[in-house]
GROMACS .gro file of C-alpha atoms in nm:
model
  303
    1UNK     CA    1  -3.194   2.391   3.938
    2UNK     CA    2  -2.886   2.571   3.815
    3UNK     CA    3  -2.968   2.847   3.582
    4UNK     CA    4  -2.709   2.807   3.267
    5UNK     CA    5  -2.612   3.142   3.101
    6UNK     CA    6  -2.599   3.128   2.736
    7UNK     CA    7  -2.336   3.320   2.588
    8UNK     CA    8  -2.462   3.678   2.382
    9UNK     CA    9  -2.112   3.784   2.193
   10UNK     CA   10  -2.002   3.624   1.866
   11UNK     CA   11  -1.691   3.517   2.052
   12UNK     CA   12  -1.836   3.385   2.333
   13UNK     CA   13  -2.017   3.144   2.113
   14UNK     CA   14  -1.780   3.074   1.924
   15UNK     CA   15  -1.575   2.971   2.257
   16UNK     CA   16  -1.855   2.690   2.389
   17UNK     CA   17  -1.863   2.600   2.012
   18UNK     CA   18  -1.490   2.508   2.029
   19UNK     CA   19  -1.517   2.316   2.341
   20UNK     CA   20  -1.825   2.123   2.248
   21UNK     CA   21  -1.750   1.747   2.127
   22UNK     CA   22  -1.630   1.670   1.760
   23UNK     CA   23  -1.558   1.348   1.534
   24UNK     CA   24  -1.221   1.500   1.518
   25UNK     CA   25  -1.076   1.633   1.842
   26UNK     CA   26  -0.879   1.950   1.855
   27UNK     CA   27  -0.497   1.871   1.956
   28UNK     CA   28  -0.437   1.817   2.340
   29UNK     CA   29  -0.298   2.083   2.503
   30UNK     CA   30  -0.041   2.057   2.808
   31UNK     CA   31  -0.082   2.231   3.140
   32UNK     CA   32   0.225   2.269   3.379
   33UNK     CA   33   0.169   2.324   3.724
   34UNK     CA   34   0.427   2.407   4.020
   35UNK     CA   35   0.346   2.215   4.386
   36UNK     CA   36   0.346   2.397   4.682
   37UNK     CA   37   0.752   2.350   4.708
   38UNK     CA   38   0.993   2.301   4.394
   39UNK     CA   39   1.360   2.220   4.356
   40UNK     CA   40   1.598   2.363   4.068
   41UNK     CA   41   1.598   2.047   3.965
   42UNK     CA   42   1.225   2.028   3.890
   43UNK     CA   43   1.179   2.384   3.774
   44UNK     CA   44   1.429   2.284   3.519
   45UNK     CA   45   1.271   1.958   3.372
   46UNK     CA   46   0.966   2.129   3.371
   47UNK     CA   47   1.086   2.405   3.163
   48UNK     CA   48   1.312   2.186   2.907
   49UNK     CA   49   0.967   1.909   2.889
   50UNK     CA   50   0.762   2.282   2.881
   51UNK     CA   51   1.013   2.344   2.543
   52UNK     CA   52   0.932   2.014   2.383
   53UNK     CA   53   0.507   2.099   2.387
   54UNK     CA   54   0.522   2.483   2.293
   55UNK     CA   55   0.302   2.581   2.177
   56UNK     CA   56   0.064   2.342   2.243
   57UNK     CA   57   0.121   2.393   2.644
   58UNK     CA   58   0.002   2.602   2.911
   59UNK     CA   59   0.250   2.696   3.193
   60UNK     CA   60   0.079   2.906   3.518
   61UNK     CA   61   0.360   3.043   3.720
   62UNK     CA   62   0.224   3.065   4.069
   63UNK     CA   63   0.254   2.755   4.340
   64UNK     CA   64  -0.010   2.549   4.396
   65UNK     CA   65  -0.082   2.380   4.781
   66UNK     CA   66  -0.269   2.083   4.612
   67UNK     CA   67  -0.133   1.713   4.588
   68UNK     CA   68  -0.304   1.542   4.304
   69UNK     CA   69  -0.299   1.203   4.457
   70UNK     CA   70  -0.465   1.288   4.750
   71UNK     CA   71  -0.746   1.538   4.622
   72UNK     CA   72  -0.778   1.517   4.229
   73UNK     CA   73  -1.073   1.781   4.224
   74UNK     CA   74  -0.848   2.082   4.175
   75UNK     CA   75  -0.673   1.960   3.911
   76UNK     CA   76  -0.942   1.865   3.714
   77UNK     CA   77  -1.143   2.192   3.748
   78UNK     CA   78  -0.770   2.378   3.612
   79UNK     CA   79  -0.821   2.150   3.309
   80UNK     CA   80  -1.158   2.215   3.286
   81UNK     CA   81  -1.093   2.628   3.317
   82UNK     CA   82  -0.799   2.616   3.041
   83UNK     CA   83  -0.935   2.340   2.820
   84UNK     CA   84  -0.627   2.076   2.891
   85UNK     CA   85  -0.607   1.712   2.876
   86UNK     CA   86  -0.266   1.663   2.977
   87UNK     CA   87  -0.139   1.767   3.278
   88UNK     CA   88   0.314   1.762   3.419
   89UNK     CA   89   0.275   1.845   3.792
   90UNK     CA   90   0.585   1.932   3.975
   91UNK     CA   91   0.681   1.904   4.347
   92UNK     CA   92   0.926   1.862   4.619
   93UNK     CA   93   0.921   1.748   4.940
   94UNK     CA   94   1.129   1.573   5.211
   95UNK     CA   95   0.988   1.229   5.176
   96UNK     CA   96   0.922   1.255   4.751
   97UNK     CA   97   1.231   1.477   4.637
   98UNK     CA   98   1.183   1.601   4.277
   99UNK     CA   99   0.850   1.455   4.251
  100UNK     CA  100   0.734   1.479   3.792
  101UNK     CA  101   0.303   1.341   3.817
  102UNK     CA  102   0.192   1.298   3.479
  103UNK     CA  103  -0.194   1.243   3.471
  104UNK     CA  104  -0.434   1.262   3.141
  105UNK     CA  105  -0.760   1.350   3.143
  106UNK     CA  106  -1.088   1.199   2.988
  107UNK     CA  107  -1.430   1.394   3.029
  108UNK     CA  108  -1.298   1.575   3.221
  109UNK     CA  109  -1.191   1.373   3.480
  110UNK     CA  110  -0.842   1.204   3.578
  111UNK     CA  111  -0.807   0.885   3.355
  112UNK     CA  112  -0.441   0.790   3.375
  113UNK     CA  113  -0.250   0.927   3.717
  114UNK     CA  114   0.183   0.783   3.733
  115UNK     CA  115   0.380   0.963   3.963
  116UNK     CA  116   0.788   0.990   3.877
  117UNK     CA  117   1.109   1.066   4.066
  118UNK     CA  118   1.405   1.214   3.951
  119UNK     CA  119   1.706   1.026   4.008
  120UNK     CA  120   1.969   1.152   3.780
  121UNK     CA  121   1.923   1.501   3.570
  122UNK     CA  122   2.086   1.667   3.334
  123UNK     CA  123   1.878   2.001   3.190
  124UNK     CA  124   1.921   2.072   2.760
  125UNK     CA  125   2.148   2.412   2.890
  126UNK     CA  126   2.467   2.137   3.003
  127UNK     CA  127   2.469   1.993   2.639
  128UNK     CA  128   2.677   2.238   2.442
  129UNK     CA  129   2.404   2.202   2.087
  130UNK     CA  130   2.197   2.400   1.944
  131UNK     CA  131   1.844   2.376   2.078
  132UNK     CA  132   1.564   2.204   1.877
  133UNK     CA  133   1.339   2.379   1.676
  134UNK     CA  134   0.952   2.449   1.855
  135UNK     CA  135   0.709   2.286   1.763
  136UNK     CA  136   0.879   1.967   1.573
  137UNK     CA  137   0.694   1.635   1.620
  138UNK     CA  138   0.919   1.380   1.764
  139UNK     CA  139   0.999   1.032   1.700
  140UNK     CA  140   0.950   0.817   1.987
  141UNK     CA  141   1.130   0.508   2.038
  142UNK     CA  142   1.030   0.272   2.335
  143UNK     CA  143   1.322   0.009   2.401
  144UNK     CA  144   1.317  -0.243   2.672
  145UNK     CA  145   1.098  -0.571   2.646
  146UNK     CA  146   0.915  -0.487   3.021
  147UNK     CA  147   0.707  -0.271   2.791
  148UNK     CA  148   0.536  -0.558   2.659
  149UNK     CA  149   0.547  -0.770   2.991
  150UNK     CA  150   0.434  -0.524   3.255
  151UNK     CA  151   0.077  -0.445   3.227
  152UNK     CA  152   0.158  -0.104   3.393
  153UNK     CA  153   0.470  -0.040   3.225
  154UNK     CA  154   0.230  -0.075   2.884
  155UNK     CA  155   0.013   0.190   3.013
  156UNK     CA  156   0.304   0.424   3.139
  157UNK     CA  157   0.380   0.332   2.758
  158UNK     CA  158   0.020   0.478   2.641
  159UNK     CA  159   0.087   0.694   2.845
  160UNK     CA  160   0.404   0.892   2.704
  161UNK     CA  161   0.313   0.826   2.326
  162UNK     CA  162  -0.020   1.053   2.423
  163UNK     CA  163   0.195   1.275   2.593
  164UNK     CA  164   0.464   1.369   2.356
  165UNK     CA  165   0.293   1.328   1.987
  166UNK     CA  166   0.140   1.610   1.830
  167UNK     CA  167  -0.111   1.644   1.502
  168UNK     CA  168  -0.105   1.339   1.257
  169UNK     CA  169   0.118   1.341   0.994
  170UNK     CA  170   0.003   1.209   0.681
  171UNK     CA  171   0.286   1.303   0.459
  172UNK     CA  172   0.654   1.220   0.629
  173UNK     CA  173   0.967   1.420   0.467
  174UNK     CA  174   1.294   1.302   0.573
  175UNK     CA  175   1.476   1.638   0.621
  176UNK     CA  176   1.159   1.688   0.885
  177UNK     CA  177   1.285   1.397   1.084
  178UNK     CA  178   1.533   1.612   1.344
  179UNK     CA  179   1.403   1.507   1.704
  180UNK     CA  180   1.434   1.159   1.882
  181UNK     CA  181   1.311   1.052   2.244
  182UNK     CA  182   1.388   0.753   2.339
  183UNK     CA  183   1.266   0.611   2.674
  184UNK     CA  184   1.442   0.298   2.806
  185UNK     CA  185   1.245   0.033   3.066
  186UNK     CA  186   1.518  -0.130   3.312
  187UNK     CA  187   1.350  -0.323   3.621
  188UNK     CA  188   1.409  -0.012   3.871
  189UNK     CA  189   1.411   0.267   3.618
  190UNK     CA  190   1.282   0.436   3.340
  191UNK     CA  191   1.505   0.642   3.156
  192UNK     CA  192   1.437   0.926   2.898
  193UNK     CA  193   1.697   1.033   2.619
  194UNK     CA  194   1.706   1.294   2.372
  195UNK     CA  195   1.867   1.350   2.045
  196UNK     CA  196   1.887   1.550   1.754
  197UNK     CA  197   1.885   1.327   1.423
  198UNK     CA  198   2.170   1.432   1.204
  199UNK     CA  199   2.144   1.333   0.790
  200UNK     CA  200   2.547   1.261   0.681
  201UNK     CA  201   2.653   1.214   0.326
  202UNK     CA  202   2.699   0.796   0.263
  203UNK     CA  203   2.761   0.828  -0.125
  204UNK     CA  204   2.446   0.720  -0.234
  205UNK     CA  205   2.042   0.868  -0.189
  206UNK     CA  206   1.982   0.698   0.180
  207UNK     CA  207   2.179   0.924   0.387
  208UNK     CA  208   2.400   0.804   0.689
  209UNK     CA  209   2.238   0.847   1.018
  210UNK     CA  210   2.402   0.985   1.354
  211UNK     CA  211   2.236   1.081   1.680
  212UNK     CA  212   2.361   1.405   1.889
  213UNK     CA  213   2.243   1.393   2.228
  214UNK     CA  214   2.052   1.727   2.288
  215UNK     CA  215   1.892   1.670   2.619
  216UNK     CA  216   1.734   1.682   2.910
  217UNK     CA  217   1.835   1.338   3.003
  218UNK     CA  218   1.688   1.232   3.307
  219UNK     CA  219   1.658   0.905   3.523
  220UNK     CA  220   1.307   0.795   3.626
  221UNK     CA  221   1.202   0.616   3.918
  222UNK     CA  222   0.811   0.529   3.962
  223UNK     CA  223   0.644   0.529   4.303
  224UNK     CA  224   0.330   0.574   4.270
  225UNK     CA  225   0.029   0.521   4.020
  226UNK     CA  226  -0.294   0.552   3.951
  227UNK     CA  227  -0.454   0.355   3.617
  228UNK     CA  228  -0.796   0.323   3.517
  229UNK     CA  229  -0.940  -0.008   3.488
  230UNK     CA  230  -0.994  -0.182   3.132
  231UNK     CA  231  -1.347  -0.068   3.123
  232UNK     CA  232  -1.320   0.294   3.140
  233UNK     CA  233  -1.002   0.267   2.913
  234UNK     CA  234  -1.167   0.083   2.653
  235UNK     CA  235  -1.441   0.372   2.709
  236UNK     CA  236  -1.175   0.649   2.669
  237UNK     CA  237  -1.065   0.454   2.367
  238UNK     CA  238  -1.385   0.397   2.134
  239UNK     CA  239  -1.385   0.553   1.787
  240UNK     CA  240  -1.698   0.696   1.658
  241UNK     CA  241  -1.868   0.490   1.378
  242UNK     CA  242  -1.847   0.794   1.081
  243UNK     CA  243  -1.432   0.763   1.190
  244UNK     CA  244  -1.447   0.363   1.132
  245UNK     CA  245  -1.278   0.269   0.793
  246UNK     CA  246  -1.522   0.054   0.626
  247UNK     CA  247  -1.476  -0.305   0.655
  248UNK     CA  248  -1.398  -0.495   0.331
  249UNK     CA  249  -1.544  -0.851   0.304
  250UNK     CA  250  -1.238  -1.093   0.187
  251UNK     CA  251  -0.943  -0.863   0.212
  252UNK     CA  252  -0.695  -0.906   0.474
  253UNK     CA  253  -0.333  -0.824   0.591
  254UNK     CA  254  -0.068  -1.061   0.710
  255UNK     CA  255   0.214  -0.953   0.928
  256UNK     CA  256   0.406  -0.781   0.707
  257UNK     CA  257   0.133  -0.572   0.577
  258UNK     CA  258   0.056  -0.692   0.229
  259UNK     CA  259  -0.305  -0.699   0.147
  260UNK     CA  260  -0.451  -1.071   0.084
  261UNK     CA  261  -0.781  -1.084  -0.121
  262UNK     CA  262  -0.961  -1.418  -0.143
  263UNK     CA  263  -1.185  -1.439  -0.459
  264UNK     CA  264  -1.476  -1.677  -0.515
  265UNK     CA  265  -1.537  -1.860  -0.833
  266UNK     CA  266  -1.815  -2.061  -0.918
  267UNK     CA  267  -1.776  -2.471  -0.983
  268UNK     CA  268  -1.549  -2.544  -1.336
  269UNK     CA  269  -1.547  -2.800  -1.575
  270UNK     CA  270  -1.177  -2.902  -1.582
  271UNK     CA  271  -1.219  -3.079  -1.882
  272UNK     CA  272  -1.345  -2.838  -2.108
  273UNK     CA  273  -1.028  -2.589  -1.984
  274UNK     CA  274  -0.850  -2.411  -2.263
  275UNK     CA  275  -0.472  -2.523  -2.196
  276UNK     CA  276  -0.144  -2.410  -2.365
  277UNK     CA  277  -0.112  -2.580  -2.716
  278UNK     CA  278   0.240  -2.730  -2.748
  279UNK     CA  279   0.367  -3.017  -2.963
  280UNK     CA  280   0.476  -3.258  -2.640
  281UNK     CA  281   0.097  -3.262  -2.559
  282UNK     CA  282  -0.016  -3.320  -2.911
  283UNK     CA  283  -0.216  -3.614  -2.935
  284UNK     CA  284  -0.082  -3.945  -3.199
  285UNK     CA  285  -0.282  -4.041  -3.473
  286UNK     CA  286  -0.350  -4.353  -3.322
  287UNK     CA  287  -0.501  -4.218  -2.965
  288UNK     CA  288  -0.698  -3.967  -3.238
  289UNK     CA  289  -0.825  -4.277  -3.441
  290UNK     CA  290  -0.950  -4.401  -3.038
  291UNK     CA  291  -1.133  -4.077  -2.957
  292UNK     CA  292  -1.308  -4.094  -3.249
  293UNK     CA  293  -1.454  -4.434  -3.246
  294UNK     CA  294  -1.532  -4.394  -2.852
  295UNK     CA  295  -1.761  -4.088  -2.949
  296UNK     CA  296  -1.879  -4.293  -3.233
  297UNK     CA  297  -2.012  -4.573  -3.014
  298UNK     CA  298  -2.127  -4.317  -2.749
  299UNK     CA  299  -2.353  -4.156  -3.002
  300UNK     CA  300  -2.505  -4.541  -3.085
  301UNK     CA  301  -2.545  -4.636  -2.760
  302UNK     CA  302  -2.729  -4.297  -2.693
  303UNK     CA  303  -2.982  -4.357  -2.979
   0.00000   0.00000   0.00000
């Protein structure tokens, strides 16, 4: 049996504290790794996509002589060391040239695995704008309807919204709203875009919107992937029970969001119903004279 160490300093305990599980997660943190061989055009994309995370990223310096799709045990035990769930591997070789693997972790373990190839870069230093400010959250924007018919292009999808969002945001300020990405799904391709979100005067409170590209803008090809099945995701997914809103019986949304609430009422005697009093309803004289001689005859009939 293997003999665990428990930890004797306030920090130390403190540290296996942190890492144990929680209701609420902390925020994922990024590690960036360099393959055994790089390009310029890799160590820049890492370093611009290494920009976008600070500060919640990790970037080791030295090379690594590791390829994550044929031995994932190395990886995992880096992320296990620093404490990472997210993972941007680079790598170059002859037959994958400017090779990007994205992979996610769950327990510790390699969940999600997509491997991408550069086709067409251009780094944030050829865009003459000022740089974006650290740490912003960005909008994402997901365009192309393959997103919705490809099964894997839905999890690439999950994928890059896990990847690039940061801390929820409960409270939204539209001066905060500087930083766009925009990823594009063409049959062959997937292409990211970045922009800077730029508030014009229009004359009246809603400001005019313009976009000015920032960068990097790169062209994606995907080779090769790696997706867990439905099970495990739908493991990976589950929400504790003290997280679950409480379900309310007879409420309901449609598809624009309003809340629908159904009501029950018991059975009603519509003839006893207090209605509007106007003179078109008023009863005549003569239909009075009627009512009162039915009752009348009711009442003998009764006795």
């Amino acid at each position: 049996m293997l003999r665990v160490k428990k930890p004797t300093t306030h920090k130390g305990k403190k540290f296996i504290l942190d890492r144990e599980p929680k209701l609420i997660e902390n925020k994922k943190e990024s590690l960036f790794l360099h393959g055994r061989k790089g390009s310029e055009i890799i160590n820049n994309c890492l370093k611009d996509l290494y920009h976008f995370k600070k500060p919640d990223a990790i970037k080791l310096g030295e090379k690594n002589d590791f390829l994550p799709f044929e031995s994932s045990s190395e990886i995992e035990r880096l992320c296990k060391k620093h404490d990472t769930s997210l993972v941007f591997f680079g790598s170059h070789n002859k037959k994958r040239p400017n090779n990007l693997i994205l992979c996610r972790m769950y327990d510790h373990s390699i969940l999600d695995m997509v491997e991408l190839g550069i086709k067409n870069y251009r780094g944030i230093s050829e865009f003459k704008t000022e740089k974006i400010t650290t740490g912003l959250k960005p909008c994402l924007i997901f365009s192309g309807p393959l997103f919705e018919q490809d099964s894997d292009l839905k999890r690439i999808q999950n994928m890059l919204v896990d990847f690039f969002q940061r801390e929820d945001a409960t409270n939204i300020r539209l001066q905060g709203l500087e930083h766009v990405i925009m990823f594009t799904a063409t049959q062959d391709e997937l292409l990211m875009r970045s922009y800077r979100i730029l508030l014009k005067k229009s004359g009246c409170k809603i400001p005019r919107i313009e976009l000015e590209e920032l960068g990097p803008s790169i062209d994606f090809v995907i080779r090769r992937k790696k997706l867990a099945s439905e099970e495990l995701f739908k493991l990976a997914c589950k929400v504790p029970k003290e997280l679950k809103a409480k379900k309310v019986k007879n409420v309901t949304k449609d598809v624009f969001g309003s809340k629908l609430g159904r009501v029950h009422v018991g059975k009603q005697n519509i003839h006893r119903l207090q209605t509007r009093k106007m003179k078109g309803l008023r009863k005549s004289a003569s239909e009075r004279r009627k009512l009162r001689a039915n009752k009348e005859k009711r009442k003998r009939d009764g006795k």
